Coordinates of C-alpha atoms in Angstrom, one line a residue:
M1 CA -7.5 -118.8 186.5
Q2 CA -8.2 -122.5 185.6
K3 CA -11.2 -122.6 188.0
R4 CA -12.8 -119.5 186.4
L5 CA -12.3 -120.9 182.9
M6 CA -13.9 -124.2 184.0
C7 CA -16.9 -122.4 185.4
A8 CA -17.4 -120.4 182.2
V9 CA -17.1 -123.6 180.1
C10 CA -19.8 -125.3 182.3
A11 CA -22.0 -122.2 181.8
L12 CA -21.7 -122.6 178.1
S13 CA -23.4 -126.0 178.2
V14 CA -26.6 -124.3 179.3
F15 CA -26.3 -121.4 177.0
G16 CA -29.3 -122.3 174.9
A17 CA -31.5 -122.7 177.9
A18 CA -30.4 -119.3 179.4
S19 CA -32.3 -117.4 176.7
T20 CA -35.5 -118.7 178.3
F21 CA -34.8 -116.7 181.4
A22 CA -33.5 -113.6 179.5
S23 CA -34.7 -111.0 182.0
T24 CA -32.5 -112.4 184.7
V25 CA -29.5 -113.4 182.6
A26 CA -26.2 -111.8 183.7
P27 CA -23.5 -111.3 181.0
L28 CA -21.8 -114.7 180.5
P29 CA -18.0 -114.5 180.0
I30 CA -16.8 -116.7 177.1
P31 CA -13.3 -118.2 177.5
L32 CA -10.9 -117.3 174.7
V33 CA -9.2 -120.7 174.8
A34 CA -8.3 -123.1 171.9
S35 CA -10.7 -125.8 173.1
S36 CA -13.8 -123.6 172.7
W37 CA -13.0 -122.2 169.3
Q38 CA -12.6 -123.4 165.7
A39 CA -10.0 -121.5 163.7
S40 CA -10.1 -121.4 159.9
G41 CA -7.4 -118.7 159.8
N42 CA -4.3 -118.0 161.9
A43 CA -5.2 -117.6 165.6
T44 CA -3.2 -117.6 168.8
F45 CA -4.8 -117.9 172.3
I46 CA -2.8 -115.9 174.8
T47 CA -2.9 -116.3 178.6
R48 CA -2.2 -113.0 180.5
E49 CA -2.9 -112.3 184.2
A50 CA -4.9 -109.1 183.5
F51 CA -7.3 -111.0 181.2
P52 CA -8.8 -113.8 183.2
Y53 CA -10.6 -115.3 180.2
G54 CA -7.7 -115.0 177.8
I55 CA -6.9 -113.1 174.6
L56 CA -7.4 -114.1 171.0
Q57 CA -4.9 -112.8 168.5
V58 CA -6.0 -113.2 164.8
T59 CA -3.3 -112.6 162.2
S60 CA -5.3 -113.6 159.1
E61 CA -6.6 -110.7 157.1
S62 CA -10.3 -110.1 156.7
E63 CA -12.0 -112.6 154.4
A64 CA -9.0 -114.9 154.7
G65 CA -10.5 -116.9 157.6
F66 CA -12.3 -116.6 160.9
V67 CA -12.3 -118.0 164.4
A68 CA -15.7 -119.4 165.5
L69 CA -17.1 -120.3 168.8
K70 CA -17.8 -124.0 168.7
D71 CA -21.4 -125.4 168.6
K72 CA -23.1 -122.5 170.2
H73 CA -26.4 -120.7 169.4
F74 CA -27.2 -117.0 169.6
D75 CA -30.1 -115.1 168.3
N76 CA -31.2 -112.1 170.3
G77 CA -29.4 -110.4 173.1
T78 CA -26.2 -108.4 173.9
I79 CA -22.7 -109.1 172.8
E80 CA -19.8 -107.2 174.3
F81 CA -16.1 -107.5 173.7
D82 CA -12.8 -105.5 173.6
I83 CA -10.8 -105.2 170.4
K84 CA -7.3 -103.8 169.7
P85 CA -6.9 -103.6 165.9
V86 CA -3.5 -104.2 164.3
G87 CA -2.6 -102.4 161.2
E88 CA -5.0 -100.8 158.7
E89 CA -7.2 -103.8 158.4
M90 CA -11.0 -104.4 158.8
P91 CA -11.4 -106.6 161.8
G92 CA -14.8 -107.4 163.4
I93 CA -17.3 -109.9 164.7
R94 CA -19.7 -112.2 162.9
F95 CA -22.9 -113.3 164.6
H96 CA -25.8 -115.5 163.5
Q97 CA -23.2 -117.5 161.6
Q98 CA -24.3 -120.9 160.3
D99 CA -21.5 -122.4 158.1
G100 CA -19.3 -119.5 157.2
A101 CA -21.2 -118.7 154.1
D102 CA -24.1 -117.0 155.9
A103 CA -23.8 -114.5 158.8
D104 CA -24.3 -111.0 159.9
M105 CA -21.1 -109.0 160.6
L106 CA -19.9 -105.7 162.2
Y107 CA -16.5 -104.5 161.3
I108 CA -14.2 -101.5 161.6
R109 CA -12.2 -99.6 159.0
V110 CA -9.3 -98.7 161.2
S111 CA -7.7 -95.2 160.5
P112 CA -6.6 -92.2 162.5
D113 CA -9.8 -90.4 161.2
C114 CA -12.2 -93.1 162.5
P115 CA -14.0 -90.8 164.9
A116 CA -14.9 -88.5 161.9
S117 CA -15.0 -91.0 159.0
Q118 CA -18.5 -92.0 157.8
D119 CA -17.4 -95.5 157.0
C120 CA -15.4 -96.3 160.2
L121 CA -18.0 -98.7 161.4
Q122 CA -20.1 -100.9 159.2
Y123 CA -22.7 -103.6 159.3
V124 CA -22.8 -106.1 156.5
P125 CA -24.7 -109.3 155.8
I126 CA -22.7 -112.3 154.4
I127 CA -25.0 -114.2 152.0
N128 CA -24.0 -117.3 150.0
G129 CA -20.4 -116.4 150.7
R130 CA -20.8 -112.9 149.3
V131 CA -19.8 -110.0 151.6
L132 CA -22.3 -107.2 150.8
W133 CA -20.3 -104.3 152.1
D134 CA -21.1 -102.3 148.9
V135 CA -24.9 -102.8 149.0
Y136 CA -25.9 -101.0 152.2
P137 CA -24.3 -97.6 152.5
Q138 CA -26.9 -96.6 155.1
Y139 CA -25.3 -98.9 157.6
Q140 CA -22.0 -97.1 157.9
A141 CA -21.1 -94.6 160.6
S142 CA -18.3 -92.7 162.4
A143 CA -17.4 -94.0 165.8
P144 CA -15.1 -92.9 168.7
F145 CA -12.4 -95.5 168.2
R146 CA -8.9 -95.1 169.5
E147 CA -6.3 -96.3 167.0
G148 CA -3.7 -98.6 168.5
E149 CA -5.6 -99.0 171.8
W150 CA -8.2 -101.3 173.3
N151 CA -11.8 -100.4 172.4
H152 CA -15.0 -101.7 173.8
I153 CA -17.9 -102.7 171.6
R154 CA -21.5 -103.5 172.7
L155 CA -24.0 -105.0 170.2
V156 CA -27.7 -105.1 171.1
I157 CA -29.5 -107.4 168.7
S158 CA -33.3 -107.7 168.7
G159 CA -35.1 -109.4 165.8
K160 CA -34.4 -107.3 162.7
R161 CA -32.7 -104.5 164.6
M162 CA -29.3 -103.8 166.1
N163 CA -27.7 -100.9 168.0
V164 CA -23.9 -100.7 168.3
Y165 CA -22.3 -98.8 171.2
V166 CA -18.6 -97.9 171.2
N167 CA -16.3 -97.1 174.2
G168 CA -19.1 -96.6 176.7
R169 CA -21.2 -94.1 174.8
T170 CA -24.8 -94.0 175.9
E171 CA -26.0 -93.3 172.3
P172 CA -25.5 -95.9 169.6
S173 CA -22.8 -95.1 167.0
L174 CA -24.7 -97.2 164.5
R175 CA -28.4 -98.1 164.3
V176 CA -29.4 -101.0 162.0
T177 CA -33.1 -101.0 161.4
H178 CA -33.2 -104.1 159.1
L179 CA -30.7 -106.9 159.5
E180 CA -30.3 -108.3 156.0
G181 CA -28.7 -111.8 156.6
N182 CA -30.4 -115.0 155.5
V183 CA -30.3 -116.5 159.1
S184 CA -31.4 -115.2 162.4
A185 CA -29.5 -117.5 164.8
G186 CA -26.0 -119.1 164.9
T187 CA -22.6 -118.8 166.4
I188 CA -20.1 -116.0 167.1
A189 CA -16.9 -115.6 165.1
F190 CA -14.0 -113.1 165.0
E191 CA -12.3 -112.0 161.7
G192 CA -9.4 -109.7 160.8
T193 CA -6.1 -108.8 162.3
A194 CA -6.6 -107.7 165.9
Y195 CA -6.5 -108.7 169.5
Y196 CA -9.9 -109.7 171.0
A197 CA -10.7 -110.0 174.7
N198 CA -13.4 -109.9 177.4
L199 CA -16.2 -111.4 175.3
T200 CA -19.5 -111.7 177.1
L201 CA -22.9 -112.8 175.9
A202 CA -26.3 -111.9 177.4
P203 CA -28.9 -113.9 175.5
G204 CA -32.3 -112.2 175.4
V205 CA -31.1 -108.9 176.9
T206 CA -32.2 -106.4 174.3
D207 CA -32.7 -103.2 176.3
G208 CA -36.3 -103.1 175.0
L209 CA -35.2 -102.6 171.4
D210 CA -38.2 -103.1 169.1
P211 CA -37.5 -106.3 167.2
K212 CA -39.6 -105.2 164.2
A213 CA -38.2 -103.4 161.2
P214 CA -39.8 -100.2 160.0
V215 CA -42.4 -100.6 157.3
D216 CA -40.7 -101.4 154.0
P217 CA -40.4 -98.0 152.2
A218 CA -41.0 -99.7 148.8
A219 CA -44.2 -101.5 149.9
G220 CA -47.1 -100.0 148.2
D221 CA -44.9 -97.3 146.5
H222 CA -45.6 -98.0 142.8
R223 CA -42.6 -95.8 141.8
Y224 CA -40.3 -98.8 142.5
L225 CA -39.9 -101.3 139.8
V226 CA -40.0 -104.6 141.6
R227 CA -41.8 -107.3 139.5
W228 CA -38.9 -108.8 137.6
Q229 CA -38.1 -112.1 136.0
G230 CA -34.5 -113.1 135.5
T231 CA -32.3 -115.7 133.8
D232 CA -29.6 -117.7 135.3
P233 CA -26.1 -116.1 135.0
V234 CA -24.8 -116.3 131.5
S235 CA -21.0 -116.4 130.9
M236 CA -19.8 -114.0 128.1
D237 CA -16.4 -113.6 126.7
T238 CA -16.9 -109.8 126.6
T239 CA -19.7 -107.4 127.3
D240 CA -18.4 -104.9 124.7
H241 CA -21.3 -103.8 122.4
L242 CA -23.8 -105.7 124.5
S243 CA -27.4 -105.3 123.1
V244 CA -30.8 -106.9 123.2
S245 CA -29.5 -109.3 120.5
N246 CA -27.7 -111.0 123.4
V247 CA -30.8 -111.7 125.3
P248 CA -31.1 -115.5 125.8
S249 CA -33.4 -117.3 123.4
S250 CA -37.1 -117.8 124.0
H251 CA -36.3 -121.3 125.3
A252 CA -34.3 -119.8 128.2
H253 CA -35.7 -120.3 131.7
W254 CA -37.0 -117.1 133.3
S255 CA -37.8 -117.1 137.0
P256 CA -39.5 -114.5 139.3
V257 CA -37.0 -112.4 141.2
R258 CA -38.3 -111.3 144.6
A259 CA -37.4 -107.8 145.6
D260 CA -35.7 -107.3 149.0
Y261 CA -36.6 -104.8 151.6
G262 CA -36.5 -101.3 150.1
G263 CA -37.2 -102.5 146.5
L264 CA -33.6 -103.9 146.1
I265 CA -33.2 -106.5 143.4
N266 CA -30.5 -108.3 145.3
L267 CA -29.0 -110.9 142.9
S268 CA -26.4 -111.7 145.6
R269 CA -29.0 -113.5 147.6
F270 CA -29.6 -116.0 144.8
H271 CA -26.2 -116.6 143.2
A272 CA -23.0 -117.9 144.7
P273 CA -19.7 -116.1 144.1
T274 CA -17.5 -116.5 141.1
T275 CA -13.7 -116.3 140.9
K276 CA -11.9 -113.2 139.8
Q277 CA -10.6 -115.0 136.7
A278 CA -14.1 -116.2 135.6
P279 CA -15.6 -114.6 132.5
P280 CA -18.2 -111.9 133.0
Q281 CA -21.4 -113.3 134.4
V282 CA -24.5 -111.5 133.0
I283 CA -28.0 -111.8 134.3
W284 CA -30.9 -110.7 132.1
L285 CA -34.1 -109.4 133.7
R286 CA -37.4 -108.2 132.3
T287 CA -40.6 -106.5 133.4
T288 CA -43.6 -104.9 131.8
V289 CA -44.7 -101.4 132.5
Q290 CA -48.3 -100.5 131.5
S291 CA -49.0 -96.8 130.9
D292 CA -52.4 -95.2 130.3
R293 CA -50.8 -92.6 128.0
E294 CA -47.6 -91.6 126.3
Q295 CA -45.2 -90.1 128.8
V296 CA -41.6 -89.9 129.9
R297 CA -40.6 -90.7 133.5
H298 CA -37.2 -90.1 135.1
V299 CA -35.8 -93.2 136.8
A300 CA -33.3 -93.1 139.6
V301 CA -31.1 -96.2 139.5
G302 CA -28.5 -97.7 141.8
W303 CA -26.4 -100.7 140.7
L304 CA -23.3 -102.9 141.1
R305 CA -21.2 -103.1 138.9
E306 CA -22.2 -102.7 135.2
I307 CA -25.7 -102.3 133.9
W308 CA -27.6 -101.8 130.6
V309 CA -31.3 -100.9 130.3
F310 CA -33.5 -101.3 127.2
A311 CA -37.1 -100.1 126.6
D312 CA -38.9 -101.9 123.9
G313 CA -35.6 -103.0 122.4
K314 CA -34.0 -99.6 122.5
P315 CA -31.1 -98.7 124.8
V316 CA -32.0 -96.0 127.3
F317 CA -29.2 -96.3 129.8
A318 CA -25.8 -97.9 130.4
G319 CA -23.4 -97.3 133.3
T320 CA -20.5 -98.7 135.3
N321 CA -19.9 -98.4 139.1
L322 CA -16.4 -99.6 139.5
Y323 CA -14.8 -99.4 142.9
N324 CA -11.1 -100.0 142.1
V325 CA -10.9 -98.1 138.8
K326 CA -9.7 -94.5 139.1
G327 CA -12.7 -92.2 138.5
G328 CA -15.0 -95.2 138.2
R329 CA -16.9 -94.9 141.5
R330 CA -20.4 -93.6 141.5
A331 CA -21.5 -91.6 144.5
P332 CA -21.7 -92.6 147.3
D333 CA -18.1 -93.9 147.0
G334 CA -18.9 -96.9 144.8
R335 CA -21.8 -98.3 146.9
L336 CA -25.2 -99.2 145.6
S337 CA -27.6 -96.2 146.0
L338 CA -30.3 -94.4 144.1
Q339 CA -27.7 -91.6 144.0
N340 CA -25.7 -93.7 141.5
G341 CA -27.4 -92.3 138.4
G342 CA -30.6 -91.8 136.5
F343 CA -32.2 -91.8 133.0
D344 CA -35.4 -90.8 131.2
L345 CA -37.7 -93.7 130.4
P346 CA -40.0 -93.1 127.4
L347 CA -43.3 -94.9 127.7
H348 CA -46.0 -95.3 125.1
K349 CA -49.6 -96.0 125.8
G350 CA -50.0 -99.7 126.6
A351 CA -47.5 -102.3 127.5
N352 CA -43.8 -101.3 127.6
D353 CA -41.1 -104.1 127.8
I354 CA -38.2 -103.1 130.0
V355 CA -35.0 -105.3 129.9
V356 CA -31.9 -105.1 132.1
A357 CA -28.5 -106.7 131.7
I358 CA -26.3 -106.6 134.8
V359 CA -22.7 -107.8 135.4
G360 CA -21.4 -108.3 139.0
N361 CA -18.0 -109.9 138.4
T362 CA -16.1 -107.0 136.8
P363 CA -12.3 -106.9 136.3
D364 CA -11.7 -104.5 139.2
M365 CA -13.4 -106.7 141.8
R366 CA -13.6 -110.3 142.9
G367 CA -17.0 -111.9 142.2
R368 CA -17.9 -112.2 145.9
Y369 CA -19.4 -108.8 146.7
G370 CA -22.6 -107.1 145.8
W371 CA -24.7 -107.8 142.7
G372 CA -28.0 -106.1 142.0
F373 CA -29.9 -102.9 141.3
I374 CA -32.8 -100.7 142.4
M375 CA -35.0 -98.5 140.2
R376 CA -37.5 -95.8 141.3
M377 CA -39.5 -93.6 139.0
D378 CA -40.1 -89.9 139.8
Q379 CA -43.9 -90.7 139.8
A380 CA -46.2 -93.5 138.9
E381 CA -49.4 -91.8 137.9
G382 CA -51.1 -93.8 135.2
I383 CA -48.5 -96.6 135.5
T384 CA -48.7 -100.2 136.7
E385 CA -46.0 -102.8 136.6
K386 CA -47.1 -106.3 135.4

């Protein structure tokens, strides 16, 4: 037992170099021993004969800490491990982790219905300490997990893509076509109440998975409103009766806000979390839509968590998408999606000023999840965004 652990530890010292010879790399077992890991939550390392590289038991709940592999680098390749969840928690694995505030993560929503539940398995980016589980509903899936038993997970990561295989299936349970994290390399970490075992890494082994994401669906599609300028977050005692009179003065600093893949205005990428007790944080954004004639366009909008839209100073839409308020979730189940809602946007000939106010830290949620919106008109004939 001790000899095997020492060999694996020695192999770790050349881990970075191994990726250079990716085509010949065999899966490298990673010892689950205290000397190789840094725990920010409650962790116990267990020695058991049937598990030659040890077992890691994590008793901290998700988001209450993680257990990270020390000083290691992983970018592309294959990660495999076994997991036995404990309780109705959301355990999983982080990868590409830098400092705990930025990583990519795969986690499980454990339930008896997991093989049929469309949110059993989920990929989320962690950006600036924000866990964006509510921003990307397209990266959720059912999976053949067995509750209360050991389950095997295989992640194949290549550039912007990831395939996830569960319990030996030959087809991925989840395909991620655009990893959304801020970083593309870092260490491995486990999070959430579960037992973890048999961790192996195969750097560079990607099964031929194309590292490039599909073409951005919003690129060149002028129906998406993507050319915004925004203010810094503004603290407000209340957002009741919010109107354009609350827009910051002309002396306020407005900065360009770059749209993410898919036309998403992802404010989570630019602003750190707030505490649950903090007053509402409002960001104001503006754009100009030039129309060659008078017309009305229908706009599909997705957002988190409260939004107001004004056209030439007049309110045209307001809505909430509150996850923990009874009846407050917009389809699909309180996540950000163009299914959330829509409104008619009246445009006159010439320049039309569109202003948005959006709150992310609402009373039902901590201020460390998703914050942003996406807007797409039904058509863009005769329309340009300045």
